Short mmCIF file of C-alpha atoms and ligand atoms in Angstrom, two decimals:
data_model
loop_
_atom_site.label_atom_id
_atom_site.label_comp_id
_atom_site.label_asym_id
_atom_site.label_seq_id
_atom_site.Cartn_x
_atom_site.Cartn_y
_atom_site.Cartn_z
CA MET A 1 -0.81 -14.71 -7.23
CA PRO A 2 -3.89 -12.69 -6.34
CA ASP A 3 -3.65 -10.35 -3.38
CA ARG A 4 -5.52 -11.24 -0.24
CA PHE A 5 -7.94 -9.10 1.68
CA TYR A 6 -9.38 -10.14 5.02
CA VAL A 7 -11.86 -7.62 6.41
CA THR A 8 -13.58 -7.70 9.78
CA THR A 9 -16.22 -5.73 11.65
CA PRO A 10 -16.30 -5.54 15.42
CA ILE A 11 -18.33 -8.40 16.80
CA TYR A 12 -21.46 -6.84 18.22
CA TYR A 13 -22.69 -7.26 21.76
CA VAL A 14 -25.86 -9.28 22.03
CA ASN A 15 -27.26 -7.08 24.77
CA ASP A 16 -28.39 -4.60 22.14
CA VAL A 17 -30.24 -4.88 18.83
CA PRO A 18 -28.72 -3.71 15.55
CA HIS A 19 -29.08 0.01 14.79
CA ILE A 20 -27.68 2.23 12.05
CA GLY A 21 -24.36 2.67 13.92
CA HIS A 22 -23.67 -1.07 13.71
CA ALA A 23 -24.96 -1.09 10.14
CA TYR A 24 -22.57 1.70 9.19
CA THR A 25 -19.48 -0.37 10.01
CA THR A 26 -20.92 -3.55 8.54
CA VAL A 27 -22.06 -2.02 5.24
CA THR A 28 -18.67 -0.32 4.88
CA ALA A 29 -16.90 -3.64 5.39
CA ASP A 30 -19.27 -5.26 2.90
CA ALA A 31 -18.59 -2.63 0.24
CA LEU A 32 -14.83 -3.02 0.74
CA ALA A 33 -15.11 -6.80 0.44
CA ARG A 34 -17.11 -6.41 -2.75
CA TRP A 35 -14.54 -3.99 -4.17
CA HIS A 36 -11.70 -6.38 -3.45
CA ARG A 37 -13.60 -9.26 -5.02
CA LEU A 38 -13.94 -7.12 -8.17
CA LEU A 39 -10.18 -6.68 -8.14
CA GLY A 40 -9.88 -10.46 -8.12
CA ASP A 41 -8.36 -10.50 -4.63
CA ASP A 42 -8.86 -13.56 -2.49
CA THR A 43 -11.30 -11.97 -0.07
CA TRP A 44 -12.66 -13.05 3.29
CA PHE A 45 -15.25 -11.02 5.17
CA LEU A 46 -15.99 -11.74 8.81
CA THR A 47 -18.65 -10.39 11.11
CA GLY A 48 -20.38 -11.85 14.14
CA THR A 49 -21.49 -11.39 17.72
CA ASP A 50 -19.75 -10.95 21.07
CA GLU A 51 -21.71 -13.08 23.52
CA HIS A 52 -19.85 -13.27 26.84
CA GLY A 53 -19.47 -10.89 29.77
CA LEU A 54 -21.43 -9.34 32.57
CA LYS A 55 -23.40 -7.04 30.32
CA VAL A 56 -24.87 -9.97 28.37
CA GLN A 57 -25.39 -11.98 31.55
CA ARG A 58 -27.42 -9.13 33.02
CA ALA A 59 -29.35 -8.40 29.81
CA ALA A 60 -30.30 -12.09 29.69
CA GLU A 61 -31.45 -12.05 33.31
CA SER A 62 -33.67 -9.05 32.74
CA ALA A 63 -35.15 -10.69 29.62
CA GLY A 64 -35.84 -13.87 31.66
CA ARG A 65 -33.55 -16.02 29.52
CA THR A 66 -30.32 -17.94 30.00
CA PRO A 67 -27.30 -16.12 28.56
CA LEU A 68 -27.11 -18.58 25.67
CA GLU A 69 -30.83 -18.28 24.87
CA HIS A 70 -30.42 -14.55 24.92
CA ALA A 71 -27.36 -14.72 22.69
CA ASP A 72 -29.13 -17.03 20.23
CA HIS A 73 -32.03 -14.63 20.03
CA THR A 74 -30.07 -11.41 19.50
CA SER A 75 -27.34 -12.92 17.36
CA ALA A 76 -30.10 -14.01 14.96
CA ARG A 77 -31.41 -10.43 14.84
CA PHE A 78 -27.99 -9.17 13.75
CA ARG A 79 -27.83 -11.85 11.11
CA GLU A 80 -31.29 -10.99 9.80
CA THR A 81 -30.35 -7.34 9.59
CA TRP A 82 -27.22 -8.15 7.59
CA ASP A 83 -29.28 -10.33 5.28
CA LEU A 84 -31.76 -7.50 4.82
CA LEU A 85 -28.91 -5.10 3.97
CA ASN A 86 -27.40 -7.51 1.41
CA VAL A 87 -24.23 -7.97 3.46
CA SER A 88 -22.08 -10.63 1.81
CA PHE A 89 -20.13 -11.95 4.81
CA ASP A 90 -18.16 -15.17 4.33
CA ASP A 91 -18.21 -16.17 7.97
CA TYR A 92 -20.34 -15.22 10.96
CA ILE A 93 -18.58 -15.91 14.23
CA ARG A 94 -20.23 -16.27 17.62
CA THR A 95 -17.90 -16.23 20.60
CA THR A 96 -19.90 -19.02 22.25
CA GLU A 97 -18.83 -21.45 19.51
CA PRO A 98 -16.41 -24.25 20.47
CA ARG A 99 -13.96 -23.23 17.72
CA HIS A 100 -13.62 -19.87 19.44
CA HIS A 101 -13.12 -21.30 22.92
CA THR A 102 -10.33 -23.50 21.60
CA SER A 103 -8.64 -20.62 19.86
CA VAL A 104 -8.89 -18.26 22.88
CA GLN A 105 -7.41 -20.89 25.18
CA THR A 106 -4.59 -21.69 22.77
CA PHE A 107 -3.80 -18.01 22.25
CA LEU A 108 -3.77 -16.97 25.89
CA GLN A 109 -1.99 -20.12 27.01
CA ARG A 110 0.77 -19.12 24.60
CA VAL A 111 0.90 -15.61 26.06
CA TYR A 112 1.05 -17.19 29.54
CA ASP A 113 3.79 -19.64 28.52
CA ASN A 114 5.74 -16.74 27.02
CA GLY A 115 5.75 -15.16 30.50
CA HIS A 116 3.46 -12.19 29.84
CA ILE A 117 0.68 -13.06 32.31
CA TYR A 118 0.78 -13.07 36.15
CA LYS A 119 -1.71 -13.30 39.02
CA GLY A 120 -2.66 -10.33 41.25
CA THR A 121 -5.58 -8.56 42.93
CA TYR A 122 -7.63 -5.99 41.17
CA GLU A 123 -9.60 -3.23 42.80
CA GLY A 124 -11.19 -0.60 40.70
CA LEU A 125 -14.10 1.31 39.32
CA TYR A 126 -15.92 -0.66 36.69
CA CYS A 127 -18.46 0.33 34.04
CA VAL A 128 -20.64 -2.66 33.24
CA ALA A 129 -21.86 -1.09 30.00
CA CYS A 130 -18.26 -0.75 28.73
CA GLU A 131 -17.05 -3.92 30.45
CA ALA A 132 -14.03 -1.85 31.47
CA TYR A 133 -12.29 -0.45 34.54
CA TYR A 134 -11.72 3.28 34.80
CA THR A 135 -9.39 5.40 36.87
CA GLU A 136 -10.89 8.30 38.80
CA ALA A 137 -9.29 10.73 36.39
CA ASP A 138 -11.29 9.18 33.53
CA LEU A 139 -14.65 9.71 35.20
CA VAL A 140 -17.13 12.51 34.68
CA ASP A 141 -18.50 14.31 37.75
CA GLY A 142 -16.57 11.99 40.08
CA ASN A 143 -18.37 8.70 39.38
CA LEU A 144 -19.88 8.64 35.89
CA CYS A 145 -18.55 6.58 32.99
CA PRO A 146 -17.19 8.94 30.30
CA ILE A 147 -18.90 6.93 27.53
CA HIS A 148 -22.26 6.06 29.05
CA GLY A 149 -22.69 8.74 31.69
CA ARG A 150 -23.77 6.03 34.16
CA PRO A 151 -22.34 5.45 37.67
CA VAL A 152 -19.36 3.05 37.84
CA GLU A 153 -19.21 0.23 40.43
CA PHE A 154 -16.39 -0.66 42.87
CA LEU A 155 -15.07 -4.19 42.23
CA SER A 156 -12.30 -6.16 43.97
CA GLU A 157 -11.16 -9.61 42.80
CA ASP A 158 -8.28 -11.96 42.06
CA ASN A 159 -7.26 -11.46 38.47
CA TYR A 160 -4.70 -12.53 35.98
CA PHE A 161 -2.86 -9.58 34.51
CA PHE A 162 -1.36 -9.10 31.09
CA LYS A 163 2.01 -7.31 31.21
CA LEU A 164 0.95 -4.58 28.83
CA SER A 165 3.55 -2.24 30.37
CA GLU A 166 6.28 -4.31 28.70
CA PHE A 167 4.87 -3.46 25.30
CA THR A 168 5.06 0.33 25.40
CA GLN A 169 8.33 0.42 23.45
CA PRO A 170 7.60 -2.48 21.06
CA LEU A 171 4.32 -0.79 20.12
CA LEU A 172 6.01 2.56 19.55
CA ASP A 173 8.58 0.79 17.37
CA TRP A 174 5.84 -0.96 15.43
CA TYR A 175 3.95 2.29 14.83
CA ALA A 176 7.15 4.01 13.70
CA ALA A 177 7.96 1.24 11.23
CA HIS A 178 4.38 0.96 9.89
CA PRO A 179 2.92 4.41 9.23
CA ASP A 180 -0.30 2.96 7.79
CA PHE A 181 -0.95 0.53 10.64
CA VAL A 182 -3.84 2.69 11.91
CA THR A 183 -5.85 5.01 9.64
CA PRO A 184 -6.98 7.78 9.37
CA GLU A 185 -3.97 9.78 10.56
CA GLY A 186 -5.89 11.54 13.37
CA LYS A 187 -6.90 8.22 14.91
CA ARG A 188 -3.33 6.93 14.59
CA ASN A 189 -2.15 9.95 16.56
CA GLU A 190 -4.81 9.30 19.19
CA ALA A 191 -3.55 5.73 19.63
CA LEU A 192 0.06 6.89 19.74
CA GLY A 193 -0.89 9.46 22.39
CA ILE A 194 -2.26 6.68 24.61
CA ILE A 195 0.88 4.57 24.18
CA ARG A 196 3.27 7.48 24.77
CA GLN A 197 1.68 8.16 28.16
CA GLY A 198 3.06 4.75 29.18
CA LEU A 199 0.94 1.63 29.56
CA ASP A 200 -0.15 -0.11 32.74
CA ASP A 201 -0.70 -3.86 33.05
CA VAL A 202 -4.32 -4.86 32.45
CA SER A 203 -6.51 -7.39 34.17
CA ILE A 204 -7.67 -10.12 31.78
CA SER A 205 -9.67 -12.56 33.92
CA ARG A 206 -12.60 -12.59 36.32
CA THR A 207 -13.73 -14.88 39.11
CA SER A 208 -16.92 -12.93 39.73
CA ILE A 209 -18.67 -14.24 36.65
CA THR A 210 -18.92 -17.58 34.91
CA TRP A 211 -20.27 -16.52 31.53
CA GLY A 212 -17.01 -16.61 29.58
CA VAL A 213 -14.14 -18.74 28.31
CA PRO A 214 -12.40 -20.60 31.21
CA VAL A 215 -8.73 -19.82 31.82
CA PRO A 216 -7.04 -23.12 30.83
CA TRP A 217 -4.44 -23.13 33.64
CA ASP A 218 -6.91 -21.99 36.36
CA PRO A 219 -10.55 -22.81 35.57
CA ASN A 220 -11.92 -20.78 38.52
CA HIS A 221 -11.37 -17.82 36.24
CA VAL A 222 -12.94 -16.87 32.95
CA PHE A 223 -11.26 -14.48 30.55
CA TYR A 224 -12.57 -10.98 30.71
CA VAL A 225 -14.86 -10.51 27.72
CA TRP A 226 -12.58 -8.17 25.75
CA TYR A 227 -9.64 -10.60 25.78
CA ASP A 228 -11.82 -13.34 24.48
CA ALA A 229 -13.57 -11.07 21.96
CA LEU A 230 -10.50 -9.67 20.23
CA ILE A 231 -9.26 -13.17 19.48
CA ASN A 232 -12.34 -13.85 17.29
CA TYR A 233 -10.50 -12.31 14.36
CA ALA A 234 -7.81 -14.96 14.66
CA THR A 235 -10.20 -17.83 15.39
CA ALA A 236 -12.11 -17.27 12.16
CA VAL A 237 -9.07 -17.80 9.94
CA GLY A 238 -7.82 -20.89 11.69
CA TYR A 239 -5.83 -19.81 14.75
CA GLY A 240 -5.50 -22.83 17.03
CA SER A 241 -6.99 -25.22 14.48
CA ASP A 242 -5.34 -24.66 11.10
CA ASP A 243 -1.96 -22.93 11.34
CA GLU A 244 -1.41 -22.86 7.61
CA ARG A 245 -4.72 -21.12 6.97
CA PHE A 246 -4.02 -18.61 9.69
CA ALA A 247 -0.57 -17.86 8.27
CA THR A 248 -1.99 -17.15 4.79
CA TRP A 249 -4.79 -14.82 5.88
CA TRP A 250 -3.34 -13.00 8.84
CA PRO A 251 -0.98 -10.61 7.00
CA ALA A 252 -4.01 -9.41 4.96
CA THR A 253 -6.17 -8.49 7.98
CA HIS A 254 -8.07 -5.18 7.99
CA HIS A 255 -10.19 -4.35 11.04
CA LEU A 256 -12.93 -1.75 10.73
CA ILE A 257 -13.92 -0.27 14.08
CA GLY A 258 -15.64 2.72 15.63
CA LYS A 259 -13.59 5.15 17.68
CA ASP A 260 -15.14 3.86 20.92
CA ILE A 261 -12.99 0.74 20.74
CA LEU A 262 -9.75 2.28 19.50
CA ARG A 263 -7.84 1.60 22.73
CA PHE A 264 -8.64 -2.11 22.53
CA HIS A 265 -7.78 -2.50 18.85
CA CYS A 266 -4.87 -0.13 18.46
CA VAL A 267 -3.10 -0.67 21.80
CA TYR A 268 -4.15 -3.85 23.65
CA TRP A 269 -4.73 -6.10 20.65
CA PRO A 270 -1.40 -5.47 18.88
CA ALA A 271 0.38 -5.96 22.22
CA MET A 272 -1.43 -9.28 22.77
CA LEU A 273 -0.49 -10.41 19.29
CA LEU A 274 3.17 -9.54 19.87
CA ALA A 275 3.00 -11.36 23.21
CA ALA A 276 1.63 -14.46 21.48
CA GLY A 277 4.52 -14.28 19.01
CA ILE A 278 2.32 -13.18 16.10
CA ASP A 279 3.79 -10.79 13.62
CA PRO A 280 2.70 -9.02 11.39
CA LEU A 281 -0.09 -7.05 12.98
CA PRO A 282 -3.45 -6.27 11.37
CA TYR A 283 -4.35 -2.92 9.81
CA VAL A 284 -6.95 -0.97 11.77
CA HIS A 285 -9.32 1.55 10.17
CA VAL A 286 -11.17 3.71 12.66
CA HIS A 287 -14.33 5.67 12.01
CA GLY A 288 -16.27 8.21 14.06
CA PHE A 289 -19.79 8.03 15.45
CA LEU A 290 -23.03 8.52 13.65
CA LEU A 291 -24.78 11.02 15.86
CA VAL A 292 -28.48 11.64 16.11
CA GLY A 293 -29.31 15.22 17.03
CA GLY A 294 -25.65 15.65 18.02
CA GLU A 295 -25.65 12.67 20.42
CA LYS A 296 -24.39 9.09 20.24
CA MET A 297 -27.18 6.59 19.75
CA SER A 298 -27.98 4.49 22.78
CA LYS A 299 -30.74 2.46 24.30
CA THR A 300 -30.87 4.69 27.35
CA ARG A 301 -31.22 7.88 25.31
CA LEU A 302 -34.01 6.29 23.24
CA ASN A 303 -32.54 7.76 20.08
CA GLN A 304 -31.66 4.60 18.18
CA ILE A 305 -32.62 4.33 14.52
CA PHE A 306 -33.17 0.86 13.10
CA PRO A 307 -32.12 -0.13 9.59
CA ALA A 308 -35.43 -1.76 8.65
CA ASP A 309 -37.31 1.52 9.18
CA LEU A 310 -35.07 3.37 6.73
CA VAL A 311 -35.04 0.48 4.26
CA ALA A 312 -38.85 0.71 4.17
CA ASP A 313 -38.55 4.29 2.89
CA PHE A 314 -35.34 4.23 0.82
CA GLY A 315 -34.84 0.60 -0.21
CA VAL A 316 -31.75 -1.43 0.59
CA ASP A 317 -29.52 0.37 -1.89
CA GLY A 318 -30.85 3.77 -0.86
CA PHE A 319 -29.83 2.89 2.70
CA ARG A 320 -26.40 1.57 1.74
CA TYR A 321 -25.61 4.47 -0.57
CA HIS A 322 -26.52 7.12 1.96
CA PHE A 323 -24.23 5.84 4.71
CA LEU A 324 -21.34 5.11 2.38
CA ARG A 325 -21.57 8.42 0.54
CA ASP A 326 -22.67 10.81 3.25
CA ALA A 327 -20.82 9.71 6.37
CA PRO A 328 -17.11 10.07 5.49
CA PHE A 329 -15.02 7.39 7.17
CA GLY A 330 -13.12 8.98 10.08
CA PRO A 331 -14.94 11.97 11.54
CA ASP A 332 -18.26 11.92 13.39
CA GLY A 333 -21.33 12.54 11.24
CA ASP A 334 -24.80 13.68 12.16
CA PHE A 335 -27.59 11.52 10.74
CA SER A 336 -30.50 13.44 9.30
CA TYR A 337 -33.55 12.08 7.53
CA GLU A 338 -33.77 15.23 5.40
CA GLY A 339 -30.13 14.79 4.36
CA MET A 340 -30.87 11.21 3.40
CA VAL A 341 -33.84 12.27 1.25
CA ALA A 342 -31.78 14.98 -0.44
CA ARG A 343 -28.92 12.61 -1.25
CA TYR A 344 -31.28 9.92 -2.51
CA ASN A 345 -33.10 12.33 -4.80
CA SER A 346 -30.01 13.99 -6.20
CA ASP A 347 -27.61 11.07 -6.67
CA LEU A 348 -29.88 8.08 -7.09
CA ALA A 349 -33.14 9.38 -8.58
CA ASN A 350 -31.84 12.35 -10.59
CA ASN A 351 -28.37 11.20 -11.61
CA LEU A 352 -28.16 7.44 -11.88
CA GLY A 353 -31.88 6.69 -12.26
CA ASN A 354 -32.37 9.47 -14.75
CA LEU A 355 -29.37 8.49 -16.87
CA LEU A 356 -30.64 4.96 -17.28
CA SER A 357 -34.18 6.07 -17.98
CA ARG A 358 -33.15 8.68 -20.58
CA VAL A 359 -30.85 6.26 -22.35
CA ALA A 360 -33.42 3.47 -22.41
CA THR A 361 -36.15 5.85 -23.65
CA VAL A 362 -34.11 7.25 -26.55
CA VAL A 363 -32.75 3.82 -27.52
CA GLY A 364 -36.31 2.49 -27.43
CA LYS A 365 -37.72 5.29 -29.57
CA LYS A 366 -34.89 5.95 -32.00
CA CYS A 367 -32.61 2.91 -32.15
CA GLY A 368 -35.27 0.22 -32.33
CA GLY A 369 -34.53 -0.77 -28.74
CA ILE A 370 -31.05 -2.00 -29.63
CA GLY A 371 -28.12 -0.33 -27.85
CA PRO A 372 -25.34 0.91 -30.16
CA ALA A 373 -21.61 0.50 -29.44
CA PRO A 374 -19.55 3.39 -27.99
CA ARG A 375 -16.96 5.40 -29.94
CA ALA A 376 -13.32 4.66 -29.24
CA ASP A 377 -12.56 8.39 -29.28
CA SER A 378 -15.49 9.47 -27.10
CA PRO A 379 -14.86 12.56 -24.99
CA LEU A 380 -16.19 10.49 -22.07
CA ALA A 381 -13.37 7.93 -22.36
CA ALA A 382 -10.85 10.18 -20.64
CA VAL A 383 -13.34 11.02 -17.87
CA ALA A 384 -13.96 7.31 -17.33
CA ALA A 385 -10.23 6.58 -17.04
CA GLU A 386 -9.71 9.33 -14.48
CA VAL A 387 -12.82 8.31 -12.55
CA TYR A 388 -11.58 4.73 -12.37
CA GLU A 389 -8.29 5.87 -10.82
CA ASP A 390 -10.02 8.08 -8.28
CA THR A 391 -12.61 5.45 -7.42
CA ALA A 392 -9.96 2.80 -6.91
CA ARG A 393 -7.89 5.12 -4.73
CA GLY A 394 -10.95 5.94 -2.60
CA TRP A 395 -11.70 2.28 -1.87
CA GLU A 396 -8.03 1.50 -1.36
CA LYS A 397 -7.79 4.20 1.29
CA VAL A 398 -11.01 3.02 2.96
CA GLN A 399 -12.79 6.21 1.98
CA PRO A 400 -16.07 5.05 0.40
CA SER A 401 -17.45 8.59 0.22
CA VAL A 402 -14.46 9.65 -1.89
CA ALA A 403 -14.78 6.58 -4.13
CA LEU A 404 -18.49 7.15 -4.73
CA GLU A 405 -18.09 10.86 -5.30
CA ALA A 406 -15.63 9.93 -8.07
CA THR A 407 -17.90 7.30 -9.63
CA TRP A 408 -20.80 9.75 -9.64
CA ARG A 409 -18.66 12.26 -11.56
CA LEU A 410 -18.84 9.89 -14.51
CA ILE A 411 -22.64 9.74 -14.26
CA GLY A 412 -22.72 13.53 -14.13
CA ALA A 413 -20.47 13.75 -17.20
CA ALA A 414 -22.72 11.35 -19.14
CA ASN A 415 -25.84 13.33 -18.23
CA ALA A 416 -24.10 16.56 -19.29
CA HIS A 417 -23.07 14.85 -22.55
CA LEU A 418 -26.70 13.97 -23.24
CA GLU A 419 -27.88 17.47 -22.42
CA ALA A 420 -25.24 18.99 -24.72
CA ASN A 421 -26.14 16.68 -27.62
CA GLU A 422 -29.90 16.42 -27.04
CA PRO A 423 -30.25 13.00 -28.68
CA TRP A 424 -34.02 13.14 -28.10
CA LYS A 425 -34.07 15.83 -30.81
CA MET A 426 -31.70 14.02 -33.21
CA ASP A 427 -32.69 11.90 -36.19
CA PRO A 428 -31.78 8.22 -36.15
CA GLY A 429 -28.35 7.65 -37.67
CA PRO A 430 -24.65 7.27 -36.85
CA GLU A 431 -24.42 10.50 -34.89
CA LEU A 432 -27.25 9.53 -32.60
CA ASP A 433 -25.83 6.02 -32.26
CA ALA A 434 -22.50 7.47 -31.19
CA VAL A 435 -24.03 9.57 -28.43
CA MET A 436 -26.14 6.70 -27.15
CA GLY A 437 -23.31 4.16 -27.38
CA ASP A 438 -21.16 6.43 -25.21
CA ALA A 439 -23.90 6.76 -22.62
CA LEU A 440 -24.46 3.00 -22.55
CA GLU A 441 -20.75 2.45 -22.05
CA VAL A 442 -20.83 4.81 -19.08
CA LEU A 443 -23.72 2.83 -17.63
CA ARG A 444 -21.72 -0.38 -18.06
CA ILE A 445 -18.68 1.04 -16.29
CA VAL A 446 -20.76 2.65 -13.55
CA ALA A 447 -22.60 -0.63 -12.96
CA ILE A 448 -19.24 -2.21 -12.12
CA LEU A 449 -17.74 0.66 -10.13
CA ALA A 450 -20.87 1.34 -8.06
CA SER A 451 -21.65 -2.32 -7.41
CA PRO A 452 -19.84 -2.50 -4.05
CA ALA A 453 -22.21 0.18 -2.75
CA VAL A 454 -25.49 -0.55 -4.56
CA PRO A 455 -25.21 -4.15 -5.75
CA ASP A 456 -28.85 -4.88 -6.62
CA THR A 457 -29.23 -1.64 -8.54
CA CYS A 458 -26.10 -2.39 -10.54
CA ASP A 459 -27.38 -5.87 -11.40
CA GLN A 460 -30.54 -4.19 -12.72
CA VAL A 461 -28.64 -1.65 -14.80
CA TRP A 462 -26.45 -4.41 -16.22
CA ARG A 463 -29.43 -6.50 -17.20
CA ARG A 464 -31.44 -3.62 -18.62
CA ILE A 465 -28.66 -2.54 -20.98
CA GLY A 466 -28.65 -6.10 -22.31
CA LEU A 467 -25.46 -7.49 -20.75
CA THR A 468 -25.26 -11.06 -19.52
CA GLY A 469 -23.71 -12.20 -16.24
CA THR A 470 -23.44 -9.64 -13.45
CA PRO A 471 -21.16 -6.74 -12.58
CA ARG A 472 -19.68 -8.87 -9.83
CA SER A 473 -18.42 -11.38 -12.37
CA GLN A 474 -16.22 -8.65 -13.93
CA ARG A 475 -12.54 -8.16 -13.11
CA LEU A 476 -10.93 -4.81 -12.52
CA PRO A 477 -9.04 -2.92 -13.80
CA ASP A 478 -9.63 -4.37 -17.29
CA ALA A 479 -13.42 -4.38 -17.07
CA ALA A 480 -13.43 -0.62 -16.46
CA LYS A 481 -11.49 0.15 -19.64
CA TRP A 482 -13.43 2.17 -22.20
CA GLY A 483 -15.02 0.19 -25.03
CA GLY A 484 -16.44 -2.89 -23.32
CA TYR A 485 -20.07 -2.37 -24.31
CA PRO A 486 -20.37 -4.44 -27.47
CA GLY A 487 -23.49 -2.82 -28.97
CA GLY A 488 -26.27 -4.76 -30.63
CA LEU A 489 -27.95 -5.63 -27.30
CA ALA A 490 -31.60 -5.23 -26.43
CA VAL A 491 -32.12 -2.38 -23.96
CA GLU A 492 -35.08 -2.47 -21.60
CA LYS A 493 -36.74 0.59 -20.09
CA GLY A 494 -38.46 -0.82 -17.02
CA ASP A 495 -39.73 1.08 -13.99
CA PRO A 496 -37.74 3.96 -12.48
CA LEU A 497 -34.81 2.58 -10.46
CA PHE A 498 -35.31 5.16 -7.73
CA PRO A 499 -38.72 6.85 -7.57
CA ARG A 500 -38.27 10.33 -6.12
CA ILE A 501 -39.04 10.69 -2.42
CA LYS A 502 -40.77 13.69 -0.88
CA ALA A 503 -39.49 14.75 2.54
CA ASP A 504 -42.49 15.16 4.80
N1 MSP B 601 -18.34 -6.19 21.42
C1 MSP B 601 -17.55 -5.03 21.29
C2 MSP B 601 -16.58 -5.15 20.14
C3 MSP B 601 -15.65 -6.30 20.23
S1 MSP B 601 -14.66 -6.41 18.81
C4 MSP B 601 -13.52 -7.53 19.19
C5 MSP B 601 -18.45 -3.83 21.03
N2 MSP B 601 -19.65 -4.10 20.52
S2 MSP B 601 -20.79 -3.02 20.17
O1 MSP B 601 -21.97 -3.77 19.88
O2 MSP B 601 -20.88 -2.04 21.19
O3 MSP B 601 -20.37 -2.41 18.81
C6 MSP B 601 -19.42 -1.43 18.71
C7 MSP B 601 -19.26 -1.00 17.27
O4 MSP B 601 -20.54 -0.70 16.64
C8 MSP B 601 -18.50 0.30 17.17
O5 MSP B 601 -17.12 0.14 17.24
C9 MSP B 601 -18.93 0.78 15.81
O6 MSP B 601 -18.23 0.07 14.83
C10 MSP B 601 -20.40 0.42 15.79
N3 MSP B 601 -21.21 1.50 16.34
C11 MSP B 601 -22.04 1.45 17.42
N4 MSP B 601 -22.63 2.67 17.57
C12 MSP B 601 -22.20 3.50 16.62
C13 MSP B 601 -22.52 4.80 16.21
N5 MSP B 601 -23.38 5.55 16.85
N6 MSP B 601 -21.91 5.27 15.10
C14 MSP B 601 -21.07 4.52 14.36
N7 MSP B 601 -20.74 3.30 14.73
C15 MSP B 601 -21.20 2.80 15.89
O7 MSP B 601 -18.02 -2.72 21.29
#
């Protein structure tokens, strides 16, 4: 039985357009999905858009559209961006879809029937940008939202409340029994810190707005956007429509999220799942922010960077590689254009691009354009075996930067091997063939191992060294074992994979 892997991104609000922060999570999820497909796991990759709530209602009003028109428009922009970035999602959910409404109503009706929801009055300080209430202690300078730095508003309304307070102990028990429930460790501790302070009940419905999923037992209310949004992950694998499908995928769920939504995913969501009688809980992997000039990107700060602008300079794979390799998953990272140029030139142009071009040139000039087979006892075989282990561990731990650093060690070793042997100075013959066969075998293995990050490039490498099919049709771990390059294949030089870029 193959393993299963179900990976999700947050569903993005349609009041904003996609920037590199959204792309960071989505490309990471895509690379993980691609890695798991290589392993032969049954893989399902979900992304989508979050389309309800006051924030969207207001953004639509100011754009002169109905909320649904606005959602259609922006949801399409997210989709186009993911297509541009070669994101291989299996399903794209929109919370305005009927399948989602059905699932939300089924889920929360169950929580209600299980006695975890009651009616009360809510008065509080609300940040529209976060779609969340704050206590005074949370605020900055008395009335500013701690995330957006904008004034909060006083709201009072009849609400349904979820008895989150009842779940303090069950959550602590769950965390204790499942040490890898939330990663990395620092983010797990942050979530535990919130739970240990003791949890208050939370309001989950609104009467003040209509743009949402109606509460099935009291249609004057709609569910507050977050309680509808979180359920998307369950909707997409059949909750409320196909119980069997849900039961097979749910234990394999991995959520990727930014730290801004840790409280919702690591505290409220697991409690809601327990309240609905769903066990086991999903794994949650939390990353930091991409900062620009030390600040979080936002519309109001006018410091957003859009993927298409960087793709124009670096190509799709240059974009993907940079964020996967240079923004370690967990801590915050500062985006810099100069850093992106430096990484592109060193890893892509000089290391990978150069290896392919050197190999193809020498094979063209001295081996009649036909790639020789590798040696079984090549000194690079041991490096390749170790690199495979480290690469696999990096992806397994949701640390793409670690995985790619490992894969690039093999490229570095092959370049060093060429420099030590100087095949461009050797005469044609078995010795030269051995050196070139080894380098071709490295290219074959690298084309598989790097394909989750730079899929188009790896297809190119694969084709140019004469192999048929694609890296993605290979199965790990066997395909990474030394000796798979058969030799006797036509090798093509072609244009440089990654022309060097000058920082200006
Ligand atoms: N709609 C909610 C999520 C609901 S999930 C059930 C939401 N949407 S959002 O559009 O604001 O997207 C938030 C996510 O985008 C973050 O959690 C993170 O994954 C990503 N990022 C947005 N800005 C980011 C950075 N500056 N840096 C890194 N990731 C960021 O919250």
